[in-house]
XYZ file of C-alpha atoms in Angstrom:
513
model
C -114.678 -28.753 -23.318
C -118.461 -28.573 -23.690
C -118.144 -28.105 -27.484
C -115.769 -31.072 -27.785
C -118.095 -33.251 -25.761
C -121.001 -32.404 -28.078
C -119.040 -33.638 -31.116
C -118.355 -30.267 -32.716
C -115.011 -29.518 -34.364
C -112.673 -27.459 -32.180
C -109.548 -26.002 -33.874
C -106.249 -26.382 -32.055
C -104.743 -23.034 -31.062
C -101.043 -22.740 -31.775
C -98.575 -19.980 -30.942
C -97.263 -18.424 -34.063
C -93.595 -17.634 -34.656
C -91.935 -14.892 -36.610
C -88.442 -14.423 -37.923
C -86.000 -12.042 -36.295
C -85.559 -8.974 -38.477
C -81.794 -9.103 -37.925
C -80.627 -12.738 -37.883
C -83.741 -14.528 -39.227
C -84.105 -16.926 -36.261
C -87.647 -18.115 -35.536
C -88.927 -16.659 -32.327
C -92.037 -15.740 -30.416
C -93.387 -12.395 -31.585
C -92.536 -9.295 -29.510
C -92.988 -5.554 -30.039
C -89.376 -5.137 -31.282
C -89.488 -8.110 -33.768
C -85.958 -8.987 -32.644
C -84.636 -12.011 -30.785
C -83.187 -11.636 -27.323
C -79.562 -11.999 -28.523
C -79.890 -9.272 -31.164
C -81.834 -7.052 -28.791
C -79.079 -7.280 -26.148
C -76.342 -6.653 -28.722
C -77.962 -3.431 -29.888
C -79.656 -2.072 -26.738
C -77.851 -1.543 -23.391
C -80.436 -0.945 -20.644
C -77.689 -0.200 -18.109
C -76.527 2.866 -20.025
C -76.393 5.865 -17.705
C -76.529 3.789 -14.517
C -73.782 4.404 -11.918
C -70.978 1.857 -11.852
C -68.868 3.383 -9.081
C -69.567 4.833 -5.663
C -68.055 5.472 -2.255
C -69.033 4.652 1.332
C -67.595 5.821 4.659
C -66.694 3.045 7.100
C -65.708 3.172 10.791
C -63.075 0.451 11.358
C -63.612 0.391 15.132
C -67.326 -0.385 15.390
C -67.836 -1.723 11.816
C -70.486 0.860 11.011
C -71.176 2.770 7.806
C -72.217 6.394 7.413
C -75.640 7.056 5.962
C -75.650 10.806 5.252
C -75.968 13.119 6.903
C -75.276 11.754 10.414
C -76.650 8.226 10.792
C -74.175 5.386 11.394
C -75.404 1.857 10.607
C -73.547 -1.186 11.893
C -73.149 -4.095 9.437
C -70.709 -6.941 8.737
C -69.121 -7.728 5.382
C -71.458 -9.422 2.860
C -74.356 -9.320 5.326
C -77.921 -8.592 4.352
C -77.764 -5.404 6.410
C -74.789 -4.175 4.371
C -76.530 -5.169 1.142
C -79.615 -3.168 2.120
C -77.398 -0.209 3.017
C -75.577 -0.331 -0.339
C -78.848 -0.538 -2.268
C -80.129 2.447 -0.365
C -77.009 4.381 -1.357
C -77.797 3.397 -4.982
C -81.379 4.583 -4.696
C -81.134 6.849 -7.835
C -80.496 3.656 -9.839
C -84.018 2.380 -9.149
C -85.571 5.474 -10.710
C -84.645 4.268 -14.200
C -84.696 0.463 -13.911
C -86.497 -2.209 -11.915
C -84.253 -4.137 -9.537
C -84.879 -7.889 -9.647
C -81.940 -9.417 -7.769
C -78.819 -8.261 -5.905
C -75.836 -10.091 -4.455
C -72.224 -9.498 -3.440
C -69.243 -10.437 -5.581
C -66.448 -11.683 -3.309
C -63.488 -9.352 -2.814
C -60.497 -9.400 -0.506
C -61.381 -7.865 2.888
C -58.336 -5.569 2.699
C -59.117 -4.369 -0.840
C -61.421 -1.585 0.420
C -63.890 -2.472 -2.324
C -67.490 -3.665 -2.286
C -68.790 -5.210 -5.524
C -72.468 -5.779 -6.188
C -74.004 -7.815 -8.991
C -77.461 -6.554 -9.841
C -80.187 -7.949 -12.132
C -82.258 -5.113 -13.562
C -85.201 -4.857 -15.973
C -86.007 -2.001 -18.269
C -88.142 -1.229 -21.303
C -85.998 -1.525 -24.452
C -87.795 -0.907 -27.801
C -91.498 -0.491 -28.428
C -92.448 -1.796 -24.979
C -90.157 -4.838 -24.954
C -88.889 -5.619 -21.408
C -85.232 -6.640 -21.215
C -83.359 -8.060 -18.206
C -79.591 -7.598 -17.815
C -76.862 -7.874 -15.163
C -75.070 -4.790 -13.885
C -71.885 -4.558 -11.756
C -71.366 -1.738 -9.237
C -68.123 -1.157 -7.335
C -68.091 0.859 -4.113
C -64.869 2.245 -2.633
C -64.620 2.088 1.175
C -63.113 5.108 2.963
C -62.174 4.676 6.630
C -63.251 7.344 9.090
C -63.970 7.135 12.813
C -67.539 7.773 13.849
C -68.115 10.468 16.522
C -68.528 7.896 19.317
C -65.288 6.066 18.486
C -63.502 9.368 17.932
C -64.408 10.516 21.446
C -63.437 7.135 22.875
C -59.978 7.239 21.299
C -59.342 10.900 21.949
C -56.774 11.781 24.563
C -58.804 13.061 27.534
C -55.980 15.395 28.491
C -56.177 17.215 25.162
C -59.127 19.334 26.211
C -59.581 22.974 25.318
C -62.447 23.887 27.673
C -63.348 22.739 31.188
C -66.492 23.370 33.222
C -66.095 23.232 37.014
C -69.528 22.673 38.544
C -69.656 23.300 42.302
C -72.208 23.605 45.119
C -71.030 24.466 48.627
C -73.302 22.203 50.659
C -72.664 19.093 52.747
C -74.540 16.644 50.466
C -74.763 15.681 46.773
C -78.537 15.516 46.278
C -78.492 18.324 43.736
C -75.843 16.564 41.646
C -77.845 13.320 41.641
C -80.777 15.266 40.195
C -78.552 17.154 37.728
C -77.001 13.891 36.558
C -80.399 12.565 35.486
C -81.291 15.806 33.691
C -77.962 15.737 31.820
C -78.556 12.130 30.764
C -82.128 12.796 29.639
C -81.180 15.762 27.458
C -77.742 14.479 26.368
C -76.109 17.705 27.538
C -72.729 16.032 28.182
C -72.665 13.899 25.030
C -69.651 15.819 23.671
C -67.662 15.729 26.902
C -64.255 14.080 26.550
C -64.080 13.216 30.229
C -66.117 13.673 33.403
C -64.414 13.514 36.776
C -65.750 13.734 40.306
C -64.322 16.532 42.438
C -64.787 17.822 45.966
C -68.326 19.252 46.198
C -68.893 19.010 42.460
C -68.042 17.645 39.022
C -65.588 18.605 36.290
C -66.525 18.362 32.601
C -63.852 18.523 29.885
C -64.690 19.427 26.283
C -62.689 19.571 23.075
C -64.250 22.857 21.987
C -65.132 26.079 23.771
C -68.521 26.213 22.044
C -69.465 22.836 23.535
C -68.588 24.080 27.011
C -70.602 27.278 26.517
C -73.615 25.250 25.408
C -73.289 23.036 28.484
C -73.106 26.061 30.815
C -76.245 27.451 29.178
C -78.034 24.165 29.823
C -77.041 24.165 33.508
C -78.189 27.787 33.825
C -81.612 26.766 32.505
C -82.256 24.045 35.096
C -80.720 25.392 38.342
C -79.923 28.912 39.611
C -76.201 29.463 39.063
C -73.607 32.158 38.601
C -70.595 31.615 36.389
C -67.379 33.232 35.300
C -64.800 32.237 32.711
C -61.064 32.523 32.277
C -58.519 31.454 29.678
C -54.842 30.546 29.599
C -52.539 30.859 26.610
C -51.134 27.493 25.556
C -49.278 28.302 22.314
C -48.905 31.094 19.791
C -47.854 31.008 16.163
C -46.511 34.507 15.304
C -46.320 33.762 11.577
C -50.002 32.912 11.143
C -51.101 34.901 14.218
C -52.910 31.900 15.735
C -53.444 31.683 19.495
C -54.375 28.473 21.332
C -56.107 28.874 24.686
C -57.463 26.618 27.379
C -60.772 27.948 28.680
C -62.144 27.329 32.163
C -65.724 27.999 33.273
C -66.443 28.157 36.990
C -70.129 27.514 37.697
C -71.461 27.836 41.248
C -74.887 26.434 42.063
C -77.119 28.174 44.574
C -76.536 26.531 48.013
C -80.280 26.386 48.682
C -81.766 22.889 48.225
C -85.232 21.428 48.332
C -86.687 20.931 51.859
C -84.235 23.443 53.379
C -85.463 25.720 56.173
C -84.596 29.346 55.403
C -84.759 32.548 57.390
C -85.022 35.288 54.790
C -83.011 38.485 55.301
C -85.219 41.528 55.932
C -84.495 43.106 52.544
C -85.263 39.887 50.647
C -88.446 39.279 52.642
C -89.598 42.836 51.950
C -88.854 42.454 48.224
C -91.002 39.307 48.175
C -94.009 41.040 49.711
C -93.069 40.547 53.385
C -92.929 36.793 52.961
C -91.944 34.696 55.949
C -89.336 35.329 57.143
C -89.265 31.627 58.099
C -89.890 29.694 54.856
C -89.061 26.331 53.320
C -87.761 25.602 49.827
C -90.240 23.393 47.958
C -88.661 23.215 44.500
C -85.424 24.076 42.684
C -85.430 24.835 38.965
C -84.003 27.908 37.258
C -85.567 29.695 40.237
C -86.065 28.918 43.933
C -89.650 28.205 45.050
C -90.296 29.371 48.624
C -93.332 28.568 50.778
C -94.430 29.978 54.111
C -95.677 26.848 55.954
C -97.779 28.924 58.359
C -99.738 31.035 55.834
C -99.294 29.074 52.540
C -97.942 32.183 50.824
C -95.377 31.423 48.130
C -92.832 33.254 46.023
C -90.187 32.539 43.400
C -86.636 33.814 43.560
C -84.674 33.729 40.295
C -80.895 33.483 40.000
C -80.277 37.214 39.537
C -82.372 38.099 42.608
C -80.634 35.509 44.757
C -77.061 36.390 43.822
C -77.836 40.088 44.320
C -78.408 39.339 48.015
C -77.250 35.750 48.699
C -78.155 33.887 51.857
C -77.749 30.374 53.235
C -80.178 27.853 54.632
C -80.865 27.860 58.351
C -81.143 24.057 58.454
C -80.673 21.455 55.707
C -82.276 18.080 55.047
C -79.444 16.260 56.839
C -80.749 17.757 60.120
C -84.301 16.453 59.832
C -85.760 14.842 62.953
C -88.493 12.206 62.958
C -91.709 13.029 64.826
C -94.814 11.020 65.607
C -98.199 12.685 65.088
C -100.466 12.391 68.127
C -103.383 14.497 66.930
C -104.249 16.611 63.915
C -106.834 19.396 63.555
C -107.379 20.657 60.026
C -107.833 24.414 59.912
C -108.487 25.084 56.199
C -109.514 23.154 53.133
C -107.004 21.798 50.661
C -105.530 24.382 48.257
C -103.049 24.215 45.370
C -99.959 26.387 45.627
C -97.351 26.279 42.872
C -98.699 23.005 41.493
C -98.636 21.210 44.882
C -101.470 20.602 47.320
C -101.377 21.860 50.903
C -103.745 22.286 53.817
C -103.173 24.229 57.023
C -103.631 22.331 60.275
C -102.591 22.234 63.915
C -100.719 19.084 64.877
C -99.630 17.668 68.225
C -96.302 15.932 67.728
C -93.558 14.381 69.793
C -89.997 13.507 68.914
C -89.723 9.823 68.141
C -86.499 9.642 70.156
C -88.341 11.062 73.194
C -91.516 9.037 72.742
C -92.040 6.976 75.891
C -89.154 8.695 77.736
C -90.631 12.104 78.572
C -93.817 14.094 78.096
C -92.519 16.697 75.639
C -95.431 17.342 73.282
C -95.414 20.213 70.789
C -98.373 21.873 69.132
C -97.263 23.251 65.789
C -98.882 24.684 62.728
C -98.180 22.783 59.530
C -98.991 22.823 55.844
C -99.347 19.010 55.710
C -102.907 18.771 57.017
C -104.027 16.845 53.910
C -101.393 14.127 54.457
C -100.981 13.596 58.192
C -103.208 11.488 60.392
C -102.849 10.511 64.058
C -100.235 7.785 64.323
C -98.292 8.873 61.241
C -94.636 9.812 61.223
C -93.283 13.104 59.906
C -89.860 14.601 59.333
C -89.215 18.127 60.510
C -86.713 20.526 62.021
C -86.346 20.622 65.780
C -86.258 24.269 66.880
C -87.165 23.638 70.526
C -84.688 25.508 72.723
C -82.874 27.009 69.722
C -81.164 30.358 70.259
C -82.923 32.954 68.120
C -81.009 36.001 69.339
C -79.487 36.785 65.959
C -82.708 36.119 64.029
C -84.928 38.566 65.972
C -87.990 36.364 65.390
C -89.972 33.926 67.509
C -89.144 30.403 66.405
C -91.760 27.635 66.604
C -90.973 24.442 68.470
C -90.837 22.450 65.230
C -91.392 22.862 61.501
C -92.748 19.765 59.757
C -91.434 19.241 56.223
C -92.863 15.990 54.876
C -94.525 12.742 55.828
C -92.141 9.947 56.804
C -92.338 6.324 55.684
C -89.219 5.118 57.495
C -91.135 2.735 59.740
C -92.763 1.001 56.779
C -89.561 0.988 54.750
C -87.735 -0.975 57.422
C -89.791 -4.002 56.445
C -88.630 -3.649 52.831
C -84.975 -2.850 53.447
C -82.540 -4.667 51.183
C -85.139 -5.413 48.487
C -84.555 -4.354 44.899
C -86.749 -1.806 43.168
C -88.614 -2.544 39.926
C -86.956 0.505 38.355
C -83.458 1.889 38.050
C -81.570 4.981 36.912
C -78.672 5.398 34.540
C -75.484 7.188 35.549
C -72.772 9.205 33.848
C -69.468 7.570 32.995
C -67.180 9.557 35.286
C -63.804 9.151 36.964
C -64.266 8.478 40.683
C -61.723 9.297 43.361
C -60.145 5.964 44.434
C -57.989 7.376 47.217
C -58.547 6.606 50.876
C -60.648 9.752 51.276
C -62.792 8.765 48.296
C -63.380 5.286 49.699
C -64.339 6.785 53.057
C -66.979 8.973 51.378
C -68.443 6.029 49.429
C -70.736 4.994 52.276
C -71.961 8.550 52.684
C -72.559 8.775 48.945
C -74.563 5.522 48.921
C -76.724 6.777 51.794
C -77.438 10.063 50.021
C -78.210 8.234 46.770
C -80.718 6.016 48.614
C -82.367 9.151 50.018
C -82.557 10.562 46.491
C -84.275 7.383 45.242
C -86.792 7.637 48.071
C -87.494 11.260 47.166
C -88.251 10.139 43.604
C -90.767 7.608 44.910
C -92.494 10.124 47.159
C -92.542 13.145 44.837
C -94.061 12.739 41.336
C -93.042 16.307 40.415
C -89.391 15.501 41.099
C -89.351 12.602 38.612
C -91.267 14.521 35.926
C -88.103 15.350 33.936
C -86.228 12.147 34.822
C -86.117 8.926 32.788
C -86.775 5.834 34.900
C -86.089 2.410 33.369
C -87.426 -1.036 34.083
C -85.161 -3.229 36.156
C -84.866 -6.556 34.323
C -83.324 -8.229 37.372
C -86.284 -7.361 39.592
C -88.339 -10.341 40.736
C -91.367 -9.471 42.889
C -91.635 -11.548 46.050
C -94.799 -12.937 47.549
C -94.795 -10.403 50.362
C -94.548 -7.475 47.957
C -97.387 -8.873 45.852
C -99.558 -9.301 48.946
C -98.756 -5.738 50.047
C -99.613 -4.343 46.624
C -102.957 -6.164 46.536
C -103.868 -5.406 50.138
C -104.243 -1.679 49.454
C -104.227 0.897 52.204
C -101.650 3.543 53.044
C -98.557 1.780 51.725
C -95.077 3.060 50.952
C -95.044 5.333 47.848
C -93.723 3.698 44.699
C -93.249 4.551 41.040
C -96.149 3.416 38.789
C -95.164 0.936 36.104
C -96.611 3.117 33.341
C -93.910 5.733 34.063
C -91.052 3.300 33.413
C -89.176 3.082 30.122
C -87.677 -0.026 28.541
C -83.906 -0.119 28.937
C -82.458 -0.728 25.467
C -79.283 -2.759 25.849
C -78.797 -4.345 22.445
C -76.148 -6.856 21.494
C -74.158 -6.459 18.299
C -76.426 -8.755 16.316
C -79.605 -7.068 17.551
C -78.204 -3.633 16.773
C -77.378 -4.714 13.229
C -80.880 -6.050 12.685
C -82.479 -2.897 14.098
C -80.263 -0.668 11.958
C -81.106 -2.633 8.830
C -84.790 -2.557 9.683
C -84.779 1.207 10.174
C -82.837 1.580 6.927
C -85.333 -0.436 4.893
C -88.280 1.701 6.052
């Protein structure tokens, strides 16, 4: 522009044309010296590209199999299905550049998916050619594992696991239920039913039942035995069909139980006790002497070699009020938990104000209790110890109690919740009568989770979307002080409950990554 403004001559630049070497048509020059029509008639850039394929489709949940095990839900002619099909044709993009893709309409019952692709590829001497390419995918119907288990006849099981614990409560099964859900141990179970003092798990394969028994053996002390029954026999092919049954018995010792160890067991544990409490149940039993803070672990083989039962269980706990506390030793850590020996003056809450019965007991809760606090313990005052041949204390304190403070929050929802197994519940009159007892024990289990961080270490807690904090709860949380124990929000997980549309979008998004 500056040269033209100064009056100098500026030549006009024109694009030259050449003749096609085949048909002689004038065209813009390119490396092949051929027009587009002649180039397409002589060069096929789609040569060697796949034109047929196959996909596996679940007709129940409208999902497609992405090998080896991933099932992606998508509707017909949706963008999620298009992305899935292109991912199945991923080798195609190694040779050509994909420009555009769309579905070609087919009958829904034809079991065919047709895709029209626009691809680019280098033809001759660096010339880039674009061409359409049709791909036809054949749809094969096959139930996904989830739908297959849902439609399977629950009575056609080949292995059953009978899980039992001979105690008067179900606290252990509430804890086991959360461990099973967290690790997916019962994912292959055809059916789960509630039984008297336990649960029954039914599997379609013996190997699945064996794997489940191994999981239970790794989290609680158990003993098991197996048996089998002949169902059918084919003498021509020498094939036998059996139904296998595994009987698994859980140790009847539970957390917070008061135990009087037999002399042989106490001697084997280094003269521990003999009056001890159970502080933790895993694949072994953790025992603690509340008067000396000595501890020991008893594995399943040691327990079943010389089994014993609890002297008193958690259903027999009595509430005490602490009148005075005198700490005897500093705080120590035993088995991952903190304890401190102290002398405490306590009185039964039921007797408080009625009589002058005051007990001075030694306790391991010196780091928690203060005068005026409440504690739960076992009342041994006046108990007959003739068979035990030991001197029993007046009371054994087990844990600090928050019942008085919880009464002000009764009926209020928690900001967290737990998931539960899909099991068959007894709907008979006896089952309905036990429902209230079950609800009470489940509430006690939820309170134990709030009070004991170690107990919820291997449990998944989810946010409760229906929880709405009230003004009183907000004031209590901001006031500070010795409040009721609760679960911190950073320990809660988001509960993923996706609708069909959200699941499709998430599947497509994970597929495009």
